[in-house]
mmCIF file of C-alpha atoms in Angstrom:
data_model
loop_
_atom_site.group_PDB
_atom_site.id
_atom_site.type_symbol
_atom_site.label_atom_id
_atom_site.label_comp_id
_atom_site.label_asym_id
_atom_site.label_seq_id
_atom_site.Cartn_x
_atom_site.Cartn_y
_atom_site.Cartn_z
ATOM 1 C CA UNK A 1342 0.000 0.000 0.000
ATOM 2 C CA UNK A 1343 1.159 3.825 -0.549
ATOM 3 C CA UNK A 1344 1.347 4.136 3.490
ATOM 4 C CA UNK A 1345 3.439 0.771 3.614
ATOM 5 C CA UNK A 1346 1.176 -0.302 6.397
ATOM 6 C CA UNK A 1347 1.405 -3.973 7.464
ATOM 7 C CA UNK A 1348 -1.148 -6.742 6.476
ATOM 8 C CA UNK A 1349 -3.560 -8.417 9.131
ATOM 9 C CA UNK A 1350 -1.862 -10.198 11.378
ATOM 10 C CA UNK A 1351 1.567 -8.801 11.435
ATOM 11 C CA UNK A 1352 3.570 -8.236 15.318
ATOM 12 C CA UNK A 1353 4.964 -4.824 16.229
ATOM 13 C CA UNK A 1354 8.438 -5.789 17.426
ATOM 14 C CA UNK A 1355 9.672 -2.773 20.253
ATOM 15 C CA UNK A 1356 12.915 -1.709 20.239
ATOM 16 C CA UNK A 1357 15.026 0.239 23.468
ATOM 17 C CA UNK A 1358 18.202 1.311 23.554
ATOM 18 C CA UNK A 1359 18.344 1.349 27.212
ATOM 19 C CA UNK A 1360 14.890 0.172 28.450
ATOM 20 C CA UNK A 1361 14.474 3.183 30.414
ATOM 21 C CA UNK A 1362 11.392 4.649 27.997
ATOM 22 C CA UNK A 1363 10.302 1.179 27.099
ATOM 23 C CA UNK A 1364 11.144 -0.821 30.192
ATOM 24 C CA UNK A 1365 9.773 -4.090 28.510
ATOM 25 C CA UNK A 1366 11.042 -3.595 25.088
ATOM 26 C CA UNK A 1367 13.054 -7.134 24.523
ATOM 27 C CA UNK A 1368 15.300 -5.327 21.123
ATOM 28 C CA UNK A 1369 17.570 -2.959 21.970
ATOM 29 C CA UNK A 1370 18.911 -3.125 18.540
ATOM 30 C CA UNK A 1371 16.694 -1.867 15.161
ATOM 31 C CA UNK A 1372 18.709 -5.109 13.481
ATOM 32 C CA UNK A 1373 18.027 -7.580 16.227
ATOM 33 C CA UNK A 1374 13.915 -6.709 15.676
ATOM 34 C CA UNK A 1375 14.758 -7.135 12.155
ATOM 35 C CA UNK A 1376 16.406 -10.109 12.753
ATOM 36 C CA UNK A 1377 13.786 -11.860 14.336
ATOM 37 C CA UNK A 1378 10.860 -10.101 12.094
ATOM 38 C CA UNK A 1379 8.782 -11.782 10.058
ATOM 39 C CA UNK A 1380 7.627 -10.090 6.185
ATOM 40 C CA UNK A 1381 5.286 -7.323 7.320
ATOM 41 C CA UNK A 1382 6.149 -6.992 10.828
ATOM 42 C CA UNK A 1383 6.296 -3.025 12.130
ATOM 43 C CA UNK A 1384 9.816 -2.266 13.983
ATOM 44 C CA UNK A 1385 8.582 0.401 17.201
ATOM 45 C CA UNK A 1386 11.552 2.472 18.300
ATOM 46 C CA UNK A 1387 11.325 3.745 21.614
ATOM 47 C CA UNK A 1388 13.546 7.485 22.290
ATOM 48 C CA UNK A 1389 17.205 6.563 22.337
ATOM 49 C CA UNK A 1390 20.059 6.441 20.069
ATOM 50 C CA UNK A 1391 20.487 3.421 18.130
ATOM 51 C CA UNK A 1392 23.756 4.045 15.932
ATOM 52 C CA UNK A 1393 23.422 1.439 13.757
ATOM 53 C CA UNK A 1394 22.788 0.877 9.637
ATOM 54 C CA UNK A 1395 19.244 -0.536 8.906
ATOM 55 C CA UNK A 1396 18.913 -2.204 5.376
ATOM 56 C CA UNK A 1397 15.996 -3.563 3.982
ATOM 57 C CA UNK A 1398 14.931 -5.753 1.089
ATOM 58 C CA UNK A 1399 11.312 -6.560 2.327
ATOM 59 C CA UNK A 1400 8.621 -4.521 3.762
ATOM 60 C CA UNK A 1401 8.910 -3.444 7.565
ATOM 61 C CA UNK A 1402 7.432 -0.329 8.529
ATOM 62 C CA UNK A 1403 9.503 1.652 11.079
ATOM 63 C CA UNK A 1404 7.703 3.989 13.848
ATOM 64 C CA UNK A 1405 9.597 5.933 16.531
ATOM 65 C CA UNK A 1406 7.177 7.258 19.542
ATOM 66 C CA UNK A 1407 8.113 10.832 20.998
ATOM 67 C CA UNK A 1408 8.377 10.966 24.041
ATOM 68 C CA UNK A 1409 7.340 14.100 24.696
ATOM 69 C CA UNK A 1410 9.396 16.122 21.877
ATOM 70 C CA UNK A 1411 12.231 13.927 21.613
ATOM 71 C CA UNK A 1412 12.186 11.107 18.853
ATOM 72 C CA UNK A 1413 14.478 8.371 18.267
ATOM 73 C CA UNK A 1414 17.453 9.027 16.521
ATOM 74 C CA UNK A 1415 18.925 6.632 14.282
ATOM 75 C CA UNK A 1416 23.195 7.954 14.120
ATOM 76 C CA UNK A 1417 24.992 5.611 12.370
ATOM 77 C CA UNK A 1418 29.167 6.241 13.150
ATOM 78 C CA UNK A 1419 29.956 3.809 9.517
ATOM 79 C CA UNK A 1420 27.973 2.758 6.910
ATOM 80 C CA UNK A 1421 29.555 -0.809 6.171
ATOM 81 C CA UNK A 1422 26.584 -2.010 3.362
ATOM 82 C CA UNK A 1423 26.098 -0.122 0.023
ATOM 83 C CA UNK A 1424 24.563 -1.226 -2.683
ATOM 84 C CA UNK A 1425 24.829 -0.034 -6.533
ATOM 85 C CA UNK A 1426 22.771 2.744 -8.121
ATOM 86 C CA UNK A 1427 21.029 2.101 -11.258
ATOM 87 C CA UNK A 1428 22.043 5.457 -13.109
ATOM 88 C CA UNK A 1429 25.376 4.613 -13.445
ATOM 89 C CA UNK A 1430 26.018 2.188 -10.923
ATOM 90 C CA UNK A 1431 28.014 4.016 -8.500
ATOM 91 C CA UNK A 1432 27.080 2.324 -4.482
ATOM 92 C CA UNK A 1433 24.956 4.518 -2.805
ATOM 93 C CA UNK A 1434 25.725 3.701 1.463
ATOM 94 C CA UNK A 1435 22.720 5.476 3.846
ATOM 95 C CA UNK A 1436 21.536 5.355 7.056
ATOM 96 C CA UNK A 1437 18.272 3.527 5.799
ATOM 97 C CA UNK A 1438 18.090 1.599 2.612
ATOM 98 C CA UNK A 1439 15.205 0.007 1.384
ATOM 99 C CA UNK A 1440 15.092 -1.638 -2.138
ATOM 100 C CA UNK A 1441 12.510 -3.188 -3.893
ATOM 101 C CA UNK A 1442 9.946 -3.295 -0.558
ATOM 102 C CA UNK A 1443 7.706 -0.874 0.560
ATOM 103 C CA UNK A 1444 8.575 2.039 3.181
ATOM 104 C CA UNK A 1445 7.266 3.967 6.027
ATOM 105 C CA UNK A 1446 9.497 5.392 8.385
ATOM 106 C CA UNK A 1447 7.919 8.281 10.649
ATOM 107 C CA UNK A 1448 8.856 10.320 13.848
ATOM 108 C CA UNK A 1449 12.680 9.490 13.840
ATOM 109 C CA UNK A 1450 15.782 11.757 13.254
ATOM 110 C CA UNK A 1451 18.531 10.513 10.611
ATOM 111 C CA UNK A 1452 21.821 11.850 11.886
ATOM 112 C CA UNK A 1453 24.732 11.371 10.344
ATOM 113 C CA UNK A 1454 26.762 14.055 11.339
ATOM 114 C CA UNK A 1455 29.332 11.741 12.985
ATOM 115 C CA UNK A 1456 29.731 9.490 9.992
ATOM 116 C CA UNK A 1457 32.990 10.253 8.285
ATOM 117 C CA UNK A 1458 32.944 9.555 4.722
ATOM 118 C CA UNK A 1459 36.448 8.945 3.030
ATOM 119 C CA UNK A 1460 35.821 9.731 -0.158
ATOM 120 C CA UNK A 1461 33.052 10.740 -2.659
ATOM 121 C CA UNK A 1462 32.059 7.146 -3.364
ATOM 122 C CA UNK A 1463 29.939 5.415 -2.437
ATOM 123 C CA UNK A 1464 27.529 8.245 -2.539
ATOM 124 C CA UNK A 1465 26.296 9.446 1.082
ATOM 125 C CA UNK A 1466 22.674 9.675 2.104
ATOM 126 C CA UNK A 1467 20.132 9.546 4.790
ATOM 127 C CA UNK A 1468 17.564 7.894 3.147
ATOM 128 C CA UNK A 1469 17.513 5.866 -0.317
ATOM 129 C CA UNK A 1470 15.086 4.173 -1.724
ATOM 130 C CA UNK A 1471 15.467 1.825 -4.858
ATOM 131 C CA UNK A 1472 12.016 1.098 -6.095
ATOM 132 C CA UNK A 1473 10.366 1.991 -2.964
ATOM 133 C CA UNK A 1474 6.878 2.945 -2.733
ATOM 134 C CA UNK A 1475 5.547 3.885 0.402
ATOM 135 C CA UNK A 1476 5.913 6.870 2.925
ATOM 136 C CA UNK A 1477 8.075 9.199 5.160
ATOM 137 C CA UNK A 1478 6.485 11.230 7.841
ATOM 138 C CA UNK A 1479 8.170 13.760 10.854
ATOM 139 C CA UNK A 1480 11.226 12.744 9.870
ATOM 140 C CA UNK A 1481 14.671 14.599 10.462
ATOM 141 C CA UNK A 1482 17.503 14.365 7.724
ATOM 142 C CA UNK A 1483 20.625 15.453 8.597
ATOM 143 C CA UNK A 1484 24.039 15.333 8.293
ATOM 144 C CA UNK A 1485 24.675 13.816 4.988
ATOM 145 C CA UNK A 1486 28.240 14.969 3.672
ATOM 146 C CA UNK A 1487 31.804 14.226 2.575
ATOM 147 C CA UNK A 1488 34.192 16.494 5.281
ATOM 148 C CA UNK A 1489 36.364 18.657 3.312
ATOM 149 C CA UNK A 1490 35.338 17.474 0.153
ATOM 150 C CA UNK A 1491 33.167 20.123 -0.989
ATOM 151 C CA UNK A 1492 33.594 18.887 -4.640
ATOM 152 C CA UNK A 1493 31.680 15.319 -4.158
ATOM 153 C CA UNK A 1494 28.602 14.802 -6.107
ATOM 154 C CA UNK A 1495 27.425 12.971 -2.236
ATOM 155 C CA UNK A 1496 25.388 14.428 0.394
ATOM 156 C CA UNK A 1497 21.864 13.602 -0.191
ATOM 157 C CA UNK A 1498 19.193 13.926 2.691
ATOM 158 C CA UNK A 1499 16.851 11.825 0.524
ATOM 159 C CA UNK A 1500 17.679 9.450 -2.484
ATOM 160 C CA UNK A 1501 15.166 7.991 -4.470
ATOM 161 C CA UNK A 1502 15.655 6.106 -7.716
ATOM 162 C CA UNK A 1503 13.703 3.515 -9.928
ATOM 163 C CA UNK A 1504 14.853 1.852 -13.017
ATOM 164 C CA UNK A 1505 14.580 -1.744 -14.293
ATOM 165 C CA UNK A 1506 15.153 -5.185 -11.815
ATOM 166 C CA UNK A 1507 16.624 -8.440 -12.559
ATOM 167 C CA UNK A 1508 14.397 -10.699 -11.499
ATOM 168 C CA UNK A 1509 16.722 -13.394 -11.516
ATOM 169 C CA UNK A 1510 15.205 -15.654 -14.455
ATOM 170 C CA UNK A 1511 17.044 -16.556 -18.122
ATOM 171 C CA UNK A 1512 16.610 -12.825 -19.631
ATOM 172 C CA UNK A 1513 13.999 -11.570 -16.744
ATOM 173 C CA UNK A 1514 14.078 -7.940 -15.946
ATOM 174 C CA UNK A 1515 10.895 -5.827 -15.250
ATOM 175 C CA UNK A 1516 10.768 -1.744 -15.063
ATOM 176 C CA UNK A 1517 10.891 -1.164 -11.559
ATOM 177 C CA UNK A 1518 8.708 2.319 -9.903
ATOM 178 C CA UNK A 1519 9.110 4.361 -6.724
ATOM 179 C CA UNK A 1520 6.193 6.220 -5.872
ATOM 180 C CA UNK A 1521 7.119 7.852 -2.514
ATOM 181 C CA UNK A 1522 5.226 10.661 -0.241
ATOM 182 C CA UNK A 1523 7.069 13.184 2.124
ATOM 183 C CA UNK A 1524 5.391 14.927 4.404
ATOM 184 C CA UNK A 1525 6.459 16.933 7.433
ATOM 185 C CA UNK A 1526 10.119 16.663 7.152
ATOM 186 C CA UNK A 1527 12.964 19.001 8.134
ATOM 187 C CA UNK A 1528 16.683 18.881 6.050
ATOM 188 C CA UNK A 1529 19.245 20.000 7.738
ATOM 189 C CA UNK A 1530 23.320 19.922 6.702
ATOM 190 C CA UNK A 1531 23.118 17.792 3.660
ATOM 191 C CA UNK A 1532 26.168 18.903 1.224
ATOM 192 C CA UNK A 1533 24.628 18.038 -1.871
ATOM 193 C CA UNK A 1534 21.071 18.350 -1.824
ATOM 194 C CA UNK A 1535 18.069 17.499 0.579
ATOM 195 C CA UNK A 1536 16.137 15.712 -2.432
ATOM 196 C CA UNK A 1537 17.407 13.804 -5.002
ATOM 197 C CA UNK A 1538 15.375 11.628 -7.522
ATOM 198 C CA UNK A 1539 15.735 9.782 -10.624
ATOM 199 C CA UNK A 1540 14.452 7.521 -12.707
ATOM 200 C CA UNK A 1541 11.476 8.007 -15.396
ATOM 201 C CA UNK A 1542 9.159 5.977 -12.986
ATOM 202 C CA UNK A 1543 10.070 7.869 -9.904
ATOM 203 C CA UNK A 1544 7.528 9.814 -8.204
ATOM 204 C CA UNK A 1545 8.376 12.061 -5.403
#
């Protein structure tokens, strides 16, 4: 669905860094929820600081809950998984990649303000979505850059891209589509840009 909500049946899996907001969470990790999720299954992040890269090839919507004004920040310090863009194939690393499933991430704060990129590739972003459909709501982008190299093509608070997917038969590819919505969202220190999309099929 455009919202990326779950389907009947699907667990909310809670995640605390500490347990101190969610004293019963039993995830204090955004990958050990994901770990254990099933396909559909919603990932609740509880106010904290989880510094950690989430990566996702399969549909799990991911909620933070303010408490009070504070939302959970997701501040990854490397990005060790990348994986290739389809204009021109250079790796795009982010705080959240999602390809090929649907999205909905709302009430969190990217940081990546202490990530230290070495070089201009692979391409830094908070966000990017590779034939994503789905939504982002109160979210916080920030930080995206390449530290004293003001020349990089990198930086992006949001990345999204569509083009076609091999859909690993003899000669099988099919044009791939992100439709995404944005709503609510605040940009803040991205070098490059704070939206970036491409892709004839790309909707933003």
């Amino acid at each position: 669905t455009m919202g990326g909500s779950a389907p009947a049946g699907a667990a909310s899996l809670v995640v605390d860094d500490d347990n101190v907001e969610c004293a019963s969470a039993p995830y204090h990790t955004i990958n050990a929820a994901l770990a254990a999720a099933e396909p559909g299954d919603d990932i609740v992040l509880c106010a904290g600081t989880y510094a950690e890269q989430v990566v996702l090839s399969e549909t799990h919507p991911i909620h933070g809950i303010p408490n009070g004004f504070t939302l959970p920040v997701i501040a990854p310090t490397s990005l060790p998984r990348s994986i290739p863009a389809i204009a021109g194939g250079n790796p795009v690393a982010a705080a959240i990649i999602v390809s090929n499933a649907g999205v909905l991430v709302e009430n969190v704060v990217i940081d990546l303000s202490g990530y230290q990129a070495a070089a201009c590739s692979p391409i830094t972003a908070g966000v990017y979505l590779q034939n994503a459909r789905g939504t982002l709501r109160n979210t916080t982008l920030r930080g995206a850059a390449v530290p004293g190299r003001p020349d990089c093509d990198s930086g992006v608070g949001l990345l999204v891209e569509s083009g076609t997917i091999d859909t690993g038969m003899l000669g099988g590819v099919k044009e791939g589509r992100s439709v995404v919505a944005a709503r609510v969202m605040t940009f803040q220190g991205n070098q490059r840009a704070a939206i970036a999309a491409f892709g004839t099929k790309t909707v933003v």
